[in-house]
PDB file of C-alpha atoms in Angstrom:
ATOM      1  CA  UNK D   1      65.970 114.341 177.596  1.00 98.00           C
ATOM      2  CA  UNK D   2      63.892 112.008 175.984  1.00 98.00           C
ATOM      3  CA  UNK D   3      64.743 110.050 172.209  1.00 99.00           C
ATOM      4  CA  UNK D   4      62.900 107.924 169.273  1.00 99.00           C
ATOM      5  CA  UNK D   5      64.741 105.424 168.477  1.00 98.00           C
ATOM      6  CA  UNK D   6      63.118 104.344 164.581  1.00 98.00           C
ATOM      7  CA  UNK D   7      63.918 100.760 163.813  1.00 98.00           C
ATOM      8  CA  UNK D   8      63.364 100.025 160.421  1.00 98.00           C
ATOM      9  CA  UNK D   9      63.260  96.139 159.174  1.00 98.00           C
ATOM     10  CA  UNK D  10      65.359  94.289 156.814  1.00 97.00           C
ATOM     11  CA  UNK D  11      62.584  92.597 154.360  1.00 95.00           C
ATOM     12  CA  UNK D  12      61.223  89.046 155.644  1.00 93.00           C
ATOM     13  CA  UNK D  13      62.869  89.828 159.686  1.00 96.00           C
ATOM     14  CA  UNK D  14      60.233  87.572 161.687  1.00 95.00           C
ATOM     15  CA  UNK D  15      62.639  84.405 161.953  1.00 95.00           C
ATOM     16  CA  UNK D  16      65.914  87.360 162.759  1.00 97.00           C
ATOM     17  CA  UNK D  17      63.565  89.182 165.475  1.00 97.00           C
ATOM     18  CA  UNK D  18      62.446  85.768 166.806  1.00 96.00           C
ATOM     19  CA  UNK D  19      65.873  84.900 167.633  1.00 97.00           C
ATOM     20  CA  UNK D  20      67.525  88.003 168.862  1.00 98.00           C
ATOM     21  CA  UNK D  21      63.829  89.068 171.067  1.00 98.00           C
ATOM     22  CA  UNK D  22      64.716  87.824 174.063  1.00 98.00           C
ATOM     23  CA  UNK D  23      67.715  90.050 174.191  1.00 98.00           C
ATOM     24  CA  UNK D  24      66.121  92.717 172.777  1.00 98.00           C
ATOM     25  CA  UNK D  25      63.332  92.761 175.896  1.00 98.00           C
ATOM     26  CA  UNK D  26      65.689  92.365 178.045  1.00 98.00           C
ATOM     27  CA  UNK D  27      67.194  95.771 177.640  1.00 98.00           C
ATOM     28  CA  UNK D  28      63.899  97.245 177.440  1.00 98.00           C
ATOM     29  CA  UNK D  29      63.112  95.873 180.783  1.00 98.00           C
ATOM     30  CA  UNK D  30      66.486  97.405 182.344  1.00 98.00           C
ATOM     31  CA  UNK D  31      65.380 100.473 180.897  1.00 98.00           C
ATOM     32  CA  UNK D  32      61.718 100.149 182.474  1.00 98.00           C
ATOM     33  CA  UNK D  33      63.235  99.125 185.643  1.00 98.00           C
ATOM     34  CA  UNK D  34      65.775 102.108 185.399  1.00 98.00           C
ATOM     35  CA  UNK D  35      62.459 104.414 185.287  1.00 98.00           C
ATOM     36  CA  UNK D  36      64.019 105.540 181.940  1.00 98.00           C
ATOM     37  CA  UNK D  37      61.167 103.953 179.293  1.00 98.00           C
ATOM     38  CA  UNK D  38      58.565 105.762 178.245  1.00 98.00           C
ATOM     39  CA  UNK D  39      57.056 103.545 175.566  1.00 98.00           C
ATOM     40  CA  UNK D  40      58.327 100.674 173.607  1.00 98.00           C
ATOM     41  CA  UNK D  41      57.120  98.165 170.391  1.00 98.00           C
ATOM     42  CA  UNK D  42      56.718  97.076 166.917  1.00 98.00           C
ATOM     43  CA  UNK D  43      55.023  98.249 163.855  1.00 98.00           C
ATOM     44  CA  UNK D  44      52.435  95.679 162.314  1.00 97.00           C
ATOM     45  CA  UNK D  45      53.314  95.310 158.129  1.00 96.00           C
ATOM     46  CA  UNK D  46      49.726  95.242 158.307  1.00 97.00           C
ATOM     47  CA  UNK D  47      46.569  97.167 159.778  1.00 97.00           C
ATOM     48  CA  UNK D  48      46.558  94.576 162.724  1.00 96.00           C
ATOM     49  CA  UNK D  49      47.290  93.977 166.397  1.00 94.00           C
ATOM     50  CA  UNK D  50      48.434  90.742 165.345  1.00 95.00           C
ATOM     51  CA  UNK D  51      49.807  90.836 161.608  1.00 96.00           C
ATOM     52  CA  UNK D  52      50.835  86.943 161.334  1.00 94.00           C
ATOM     53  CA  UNK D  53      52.875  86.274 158.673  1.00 93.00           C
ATOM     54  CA  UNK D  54      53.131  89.359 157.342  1.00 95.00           C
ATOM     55  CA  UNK D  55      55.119  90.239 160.020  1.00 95.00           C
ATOM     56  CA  UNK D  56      56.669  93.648 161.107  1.00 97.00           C
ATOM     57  CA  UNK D  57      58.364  96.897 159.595  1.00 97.00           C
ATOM     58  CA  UNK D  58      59.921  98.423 162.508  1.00 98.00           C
ATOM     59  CA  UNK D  59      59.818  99.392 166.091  1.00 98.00           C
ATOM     60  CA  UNK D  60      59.535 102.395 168.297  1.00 98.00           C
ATOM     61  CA  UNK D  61      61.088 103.080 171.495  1.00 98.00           C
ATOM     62  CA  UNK D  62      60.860 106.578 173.794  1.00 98.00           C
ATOM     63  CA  UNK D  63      63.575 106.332 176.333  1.00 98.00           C
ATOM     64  CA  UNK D  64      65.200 108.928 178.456  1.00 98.00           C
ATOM     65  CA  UNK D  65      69.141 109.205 178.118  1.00 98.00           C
ATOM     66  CA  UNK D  66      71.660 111.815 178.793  1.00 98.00           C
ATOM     67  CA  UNK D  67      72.473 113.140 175.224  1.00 98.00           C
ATOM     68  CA  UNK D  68      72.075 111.975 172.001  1.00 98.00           C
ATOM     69  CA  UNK D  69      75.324 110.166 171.944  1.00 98.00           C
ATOM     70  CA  UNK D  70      74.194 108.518 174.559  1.00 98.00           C
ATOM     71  CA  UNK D  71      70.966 107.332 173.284  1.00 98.00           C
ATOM     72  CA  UNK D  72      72.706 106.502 169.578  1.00 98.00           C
ATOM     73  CA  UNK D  73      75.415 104.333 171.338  1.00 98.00           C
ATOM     74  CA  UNK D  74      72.206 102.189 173.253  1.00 98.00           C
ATOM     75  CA  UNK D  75      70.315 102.045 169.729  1.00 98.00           C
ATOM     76  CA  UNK D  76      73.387 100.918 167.458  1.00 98.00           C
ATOM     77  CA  UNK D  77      73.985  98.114 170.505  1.00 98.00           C
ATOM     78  CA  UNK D  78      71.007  96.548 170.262  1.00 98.00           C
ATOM     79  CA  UNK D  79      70.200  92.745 169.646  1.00 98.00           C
ATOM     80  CA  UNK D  80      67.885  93.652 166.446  1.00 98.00           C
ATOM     81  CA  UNK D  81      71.252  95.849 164.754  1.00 98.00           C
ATOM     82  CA  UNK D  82      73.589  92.456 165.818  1.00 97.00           C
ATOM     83  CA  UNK D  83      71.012  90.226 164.238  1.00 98.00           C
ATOM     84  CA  UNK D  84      70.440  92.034 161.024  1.00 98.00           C
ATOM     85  CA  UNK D  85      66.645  92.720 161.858  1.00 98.00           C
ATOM     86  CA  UNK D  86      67.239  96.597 161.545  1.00 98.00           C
ATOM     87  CA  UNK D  87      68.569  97.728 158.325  1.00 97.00           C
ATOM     88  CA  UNK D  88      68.370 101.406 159.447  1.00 97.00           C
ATOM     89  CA  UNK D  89      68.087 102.838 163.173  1.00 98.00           C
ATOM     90  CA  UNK D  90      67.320 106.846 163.381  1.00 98.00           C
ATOM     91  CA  UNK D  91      67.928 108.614 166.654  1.00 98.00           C
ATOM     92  CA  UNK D  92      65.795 111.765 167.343  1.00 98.00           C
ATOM     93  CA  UNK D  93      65.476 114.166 170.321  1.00 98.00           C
ATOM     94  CA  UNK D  94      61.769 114.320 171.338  1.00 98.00           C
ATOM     95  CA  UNK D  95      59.414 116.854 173.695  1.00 98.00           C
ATOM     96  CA  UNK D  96      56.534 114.730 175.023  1.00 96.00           C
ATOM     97  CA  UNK D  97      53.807 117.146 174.915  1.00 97.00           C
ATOM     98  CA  UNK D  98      50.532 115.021 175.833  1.00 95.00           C
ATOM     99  CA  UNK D  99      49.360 113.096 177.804  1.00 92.00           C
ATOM    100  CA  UNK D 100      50.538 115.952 179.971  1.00 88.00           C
TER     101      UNK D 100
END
């Protein structure tokens, strides 16, 4: 079944996501490579592709696990929770209904 995994930033995380992102991709790649990744990335603090120094609020991922344990267990190990970027992470079961 596929998950959202909600990242929600700690206030002023650009120097915290900096250091932990290489980790972080990393994991998304296994997942890509796994065929398990449906979509993955950040939320601009701002109404831009690139936001600068404002920075970002959160991230999105849609991955495919076996059960929501599953898919909490990946979330709450992830470089971003280690490195105090996330001060909240929400897992929640979700039907992709489009693009069909």
């Amino acid at each position: 079944m596929l998950y959202a995994i909600f990242g929600n930033d700690v206030p002023n995380s650009a120097e915290k996501r900096k250091g932990a992102r290489p980790a972080h991709l990393a994991r998304l790649q296994k997942l890509q490579d796994e065929g398990h990744l449906v979509l993955a990335g950040p939320f601009p603090a701002v109404d831009a592709i690139d936001p600068g120094a404002a920075g970002f609020s959160g991230s999105l991922i849609v991955a495919e696990f076996a059960s929501l344990e599953v898919a909490q267990t990946w979330a709450d190990a992830d470089p971003y929770v280690a490195a105090g970027v996330y001060a909240q992470v929400a897992v929640r079961p979700y039907k992709k209904v489009f693009p069909a």
